[in-house]
Amino acid sequence: TRSRFRLHLGTREGPVVAALLDRDALEPGGWAYAQLRSPEAFIACPGDRFVLRSYSPARTVGGGKVLDPAPQRHKGKKPGVTETLSVLDKGEPAERLGAFLSLRAGAGLTPPEAQMLLNVTLEQSRNLLQAAVRSGAALVTDRKAQRHVAASFVEELSDRAVEILDRFHAEHPLK
């Protein structure tokens, strides 16, 4: 983990640091979920394949598949991260939508964003988002942009607001 490589993605090449998300080392022939960080911008879609090469001597050391082209930074080995990545890797579109909504938290997803992340048609992305709303897994926060967020995120915000109010009232009972 924290090893430096050259990333070859599409027609682009650039430096990256690989951070393993569920272990400290990777044995030859093994596999693991990792986050690649680069000072340079890369354009990628979920499912795009890439190759990692060492700096010196220049040799291919591995490769993989993009699961999330714009991830949040994962620090340390948080519980649940590998399970979410497994859903992004192997799940059905509806399951992957739930994972992306959870990962995007307050930013949520619009139908065109969901279309790109799920590799489905725009109509299919709209149908998947509507199904998530009907099931209670998502809420529409901006009707004009059709921005959807995970219902669990809104519940967490609500719980946090109540905790803040309770603390304020406990500290200032006369206000």
Short mmCIF file of N, CA, C and O in Angstrom, two decimals, residues 97 125-135 146 148:
data_model
loop_
_atom_site.label_atom_id
_atom_site.label_comp_id
_atom_site.label_asym_id
_atom_site.label_seq_id
_atom_site.Cartn_x
_atom_site.Cartn_y
_atom_site.Cartn_z
N LEU A 97 -26.82 1.38 -7.88
CA LEU A 97 -27.41 2.71 -7.67
C LEU A 97 -27.47 3.02 -6.18
O LEU A 97 -27.09 4.12 -5.75
N SER A 125 -31.98 4.79 -16.23
CA SER A 125 -31.52 5.46 -15.00
C SER A 125 -32.67 6.18 -14.32
O SER A 125 -32.79 6.15 -13.09
N ARG A 126 -33.53 6.82 -15.11
CA ARG A 126 -34.71 7.47 -14.52
C ARG A 126 -35.62 6.45 -13.83
O ARG A 126 -36.12 6.70 -12.73
N ASN A 127 -35.83 5.31 -14.49
CA ASN A 127 -36.69 4.27 -13.91
C ASN A 127 -36.08 3.72 -12.61
O ASN A 127 -36.80 3.48 -11.64
N LEU A 128 -34.76 3.52 -12.59
CA LEU A 128 -34.10 3.02 -11.38
C LEU A 128 -34.20 4.03 -10.24
O LEU A 128 -34.45 3.66 -9.09
N LEU A 129 -34.02 5.31 -10.55
CA LEU A 129 -34.14 6.35 -9.52
C LEU A 129 -35.57 6.44 -9.00
O LEU A 129 -35.80 6.58 -7.79
N GLN A 130 -36.55 6.35 -9.90
CA GLN A 130 -37.96 6.39 -9.48
C GLN A 130 -38.30 5.20 -8.60
O GLN A 130 -39.03 5.32 -7.62
N ALA A 131 -37.76 4.03 -8.95
CA ALA A 131 -37.99 2.83 -8.13
C ALA A 131 -37.38 3.00 -6.75
O ALA A 131 -37.97 2.57 -5.75
N ALA A 132 -36.20 3.63 -6.68
CA ALA A 132 -35.57 3.89 -5.38
C ALA A 132 -36.41 4.83 -4.53
O ALA A 132 -36.53 4.66 -3.32
N VAL A 133 -37.02 5.83 -5.16
CA VAL A 133 -37.90 6.75 -4.43
C VAL A 133 -39.14 6.01 -3.95
O VAL A 133 -39.55 6.15 -2.79
N ARG A 134 -39.74 5.21 -4.82
CA ARG A 134 -40.95 4.46 -4.43
C ARG A 134 -40.68 3.50 -3.27
O ARG A 134 -41.53 3.31 -2.41
N SER A 135 -39.49 2.91 -3.23
CA SER A 135 -39.16 1.96 -2.17
C SER A 135 -38.74 2.65 -0.88
O SER A 135 -38.56 1.99 0.15
N GLN A 146 -33.72 17.09 -10.84
CA GLN A 146 -33.99 15.68 -10.56
C GLN A 146 -32.86 15.04 -9.75
O GLN A 146 -32.42 13.94 -10.03
N HIS A 148 -31.32 13.19 -6.70
CA HIS A 148 -31.77 12.20 -5.72
C HIS A 148 -30.66 11.97 -4.70
O HIS A 148 -29.48 11.91 -5.07
#
